[in-house]
């Protein structure tokens, strides 16, 4: 047996070969762990970068949204925004000249005294509408445009810096931006809302130099159906290092953009009922007492009997004021038996006399008052068959008893004798849904009936009708905050529609007696009736209506110095086409006709200037003339406006072309006589009996610190002062707003009753009263029309009442 011993050297060599494997494994594990650690580090850095990006995205988006909401406030309450210092000034650098249908229409809100984005929002005047696009906006605020406007605003701080300071600063009084970690607003654009079936023209807009953009912009929106009144685009940018003042980028500025977000919103006008006068009823109107209705047309869808009537400015027919252009400017508006203005053949007797001279010098208790009914009027104590029984053409010299502002059987639109009387459509379902939907707003109330005249809000808090609407009183404990101006919807007993037999049950009639109160806003009341007795109000300064004008256009003047017709009347076709025939208007271009606005042509050479100045330049003079029915006019009623003639100098020896208007000398009290007259602008007479020449009868149109401003003679002041003067006081120019008078208002706004309106008591209403049922009874309330309701300027900014609402918002840019 071969007994062999193991080879120890082999085992030793095998052990020696295996000895390094552990080190290798350890090394591999170490490398793996290192790579895994590096991976975790990379992931952490990526997550950190993602987190930072998300942070920058969120912060910048929130800044852009905050800026967009404040830009909405420019439309919602421009007076408040102006007081807070966040409303852009009306500066040319922010606006672009627009062109529509190859015609220059000027910039948005042309008048420098207008607050940007203030009402009116939608009128026939292009200056109040937006036509720009996102790349060529009507209003563009960025570091370039704000810098260009800086000199006119402040010697040291531009608007965009101020806007960011007001919105975000820790120290609001600082002159630099100190809270900029989340970014700042760097670009704001305001332009047309979405428009269906519109075309975008190719007209030149913003230049690169004016806007700071890389290239020039072009294009404006023409035609189509608008969905809203404006689009607003706000961009926020975050910089490293943060930007403290503009410009944030540019020559000599080292700053990196790390985030940019843009928010776009579309806004629409808050809907309102469409009152057209102080009292309107969808049934009959019978006032057998001393009810006083002022400053507009009183309408009835049934029969009407008015115990108290007024002599107003006469009407030529159911559609037109008396044709006071005859005698106003014989060149543009010639007196003829065969030619009316413009180009309408007529043999109507009222166009054969100079009616201006019949009106001037007359005193009218209420120039704007009218009666219009779909049914009959109690004319001359009995029912007459004709729709227009008192023709001014038949009584040209008897305005004190003239009743040519009475119209009956107005059930159709047919010139000249019929203009349809329509009661505003007040839809229960629409206004109820609006109240419920917007009930979270501080000025919107949906109120359910409890019993009697008690209603409760969505929190179950109960008050009487008077306690809900009276903004002057402290509400009962535990029923919520003090009432504010707003929209109050008082529902029916069963919360059902009472209109058109749909089953709604009206609440019991409401009768308010004694003491004083004031309600403001729009009140929608579903009660069987409403009345007041012995009710006082709050003294307020309010504007009387503006001055009457004839919306018949004027002959446009040629402004192109290269055209042979320069400073003459412009031809319909370019030279050498047919001549513009002075005295007939034939072949002459007519501007402003039937657009619902008073128009004038702002000529660049007026007052010897070389550019338009945004103000109506005119001259008045003393004219020796007589009216048709008297040998001479009163000595103090011979001041008239001087019309434009070719090559004259408006503001020096003539006036800029304009539509004819009737100047008024306003009274100091709401029921005083209003006198149709121009006056000596340089007069310093303090003789109040001589109302047509006394400068003291220039009535203020605004208040300062709650008190009407002081008016002075309007001649000889500098342009800048003259603009302010026209805004502050009535003048020899056309005044959109009348003079201030004081009313003791119990109700200020629109009041709608689904039932009847009981015209007893002595409350004062300023605004409009609408009644679905009859308006009747013998009482002595005063009802004054707020003309802002038809001028697109209601509600006023100090109501705190919604003017606009957001219809869409995009935040994904």
Steps between C-alpha positions, in 0.01 A plus 500: 500500500639825395450730786564851352509816698315809379696759312501792735663722247198467269257599775726784590501617138119468474446703816741758369300528172168560687637749745432822278133431402357660811686818426368499145143445615538773758639730234214424265246563775674824587492612136132403474414690814696798375316496170171459682588793726593708201168404341318608814694826495405553137136417574507737795642778284237430233223497760638821643505656156147378431387631835660836434346514154161416647550767765593760238206391282251526787632826637510670162153370409359637825661837432351505148156404634518775763589751231216381276245534781614854570478578128138381513451757778598769250165427331313405816573813698742741332436771761614266777797377293602860432488583871716195575757605240457185290308647204721587200492871417338590170836551327565483123802275552271216615265519199519437128321684219244264343369469145169343395373470145800705386393793721704617798281486814754623755608345826293338774346751745612802299417769755794537739260578785326161462601226740637207303255206495216700652145483370359520241622159383294456187381802306501596136805714561816312403700666776315293762544161328797269467609377156854375557639146501728312738807596298374850420300608808313826544677558831850360562688551825854367521838633600535690172157666492506567875839661460370722221213612722723560800558871444128573492438292814798541725854622463635192677256206489315344206152348524610136474733542797225677693251224410730230638573708812127545572424132448792320659731728698571449867561873525224665294663841524830383350601611150647161408358147496598326826286183482607340175600143590189369326541714190344825381249616238690584184238522223129593488294505182135599456329430169178383335300209647448179301307589185318253276503544122737796522783596269841629603614782276864571417514859621821608668498501879779505757845584373794309643642819646176594677426156643848361554404190301740334259286593199215737421142375550189540286134404472170603661171313538222594257138382512376180658313423821677591824499273805578748772657844516873432546783249514775551756842333475740529795853360507713451812875440489746378763861616474834400649600721667152643577394819323438802721410759235448522126665450261578146620686407183683691234829671443726485803263274696622150594198302608381150409135410435419183695119483464225662294126439528206664320134516600222603261145591603194610307249729669140585415277779621272419792145490361251765605137564415459772241297787651436785260337749735406592857176295512404211275209264550396186315135587573321831559634818654263732680630775724213707627700666777807718505754239396798666334681311224812666362780489245393236249220314328220347704357195323200272536416181316135579572317829544650803668359792691745750645364763734833684503657576162788720390594717208815348358707571192256444211511194277460516125344153491512173692867451407669840502550807710388821332739553209714767663774449240292740290649831598800326657722476194340591165801368309477147631130495586326720240147625550288383208152383410644224284808382683544360845832383644654292366367472145138421585238681297223644716231763503446474875419840649733450793799509265407837356577703813807571707395306805819570691385857551165376631673299772785725609399733780216275615484362856396136536389342829629164369667496156524118489150400610269293276181290525476189284230229514403196299144577603327833524584823680243717666563782252294817542285314753387234255633222278625627164545268202831633367841372617649846504241760583729793578735583214776748570479605140152634573600692812852632440477798732318346795750273676365585846179306435629278223429131537687362203676262741176301543465178296230231508421174313873443459480132406728493197808655344386711209648842440403767568197445725570168673790382714427173677470518879657192657519402865844363596505121499549399864535122501437340840699182433804686371527746788424236763770267366744789483428590864541141618818439300669822610373495860856463627576850374477762777255713297265225376206372708249223436224526763216257573165602639420407861179688582353847455787722387772278654760319290806287578835445333677170433630495859147514639538857627169689490428869450214710370518636148592842633775360724652310206520792257560797731872577486471774762384291796661242728336158443350297784755307706590159363372568146830567331695809394362840411323521165695638203410613148438196284259266326217379725269228369193448723338173393133402486321310779551161332828576316321455165476719194199736524524605136282370218282285727781276623366470855712740702322659795595860573581595858269740687517867405774700669427839651785705650404782733677772693860593569770506237695237308694445182531200272758486219544264210251275320206374707283221353184464709244222450226650715136575423571871536736761636440838655642754744357764732685783673843367401815712498837427344864606480620821334713425195647707219387359166542609138210627298479353147734619229424741219273400208660447160393389155668178391500598133874520431710783358702559185854373549790736435797391288810474722753382241714800405589335167133490396361797301202503737725547806310686775188487286213253515608151405362331189342157505748397230859629467579800285442571216164334561167683542524816704363517852206737451497744790149572618355164403753246619489332159811287436636592845621240746279497811632381835321385814147468367262283709770334709348584837779739597569870472791540257749768406812506282818573694702700247879524537524871416241616754622791711806522276631161618660229288336193656162400638448591865215270607257783570217668311628844395224752447415869488176673597398848397219749547272485198239755404209280404129454553278199538206414278226617729651807666674808369818437696646252740559609857821704519669241718408206275700594192812295564541214252774262402698597188500214243797375300570657163772383260852605607387662827692453826284317758538643846591839356233603252280191461423160652607150407245308288244335726146378530250768607425520872291726717699666774330522839540729797427267791308601814631478855201291615368175343162655414625840386464624143765391251572761236598419142782742423867550442651782705781751510792281612697791643214639707570561866148614577365386833144597411315170540190648342695525176543124478635494146799724563578442867815293535375393841246284319775280355406192696761259641485141371717335764560524873824529690497374856122469482450861390445622143807658344511874436445612140662805343479673163603257227687734268872560484622189682784275384419177316580275797286714728224520240476120484467478876254790499273318249506189715416698812239749382233552238615710207406646164620172350289184496465360853439129526415542868288780638552716804490369854189536715421349839232235556382342823505145363319209662581279201798537268511253213257269323189387687284225344169382643336187361173636642366853507675821592300703751602859434390635837729660754777747434814290447763612249620249239809560285550248222203314356181339631371201304161342580361184343155600627323832512668812630233708665360682808494861608824599667794733473822303455776641280656267243811620313660309215870417522614553142806282558264205454478575126852638457678176594636658818290316761566375762734774622830388645417603855216247519742210538260320267631244248567647157671203337552130556759252374369265230821304438851465642808331353794422726686241295748732330 
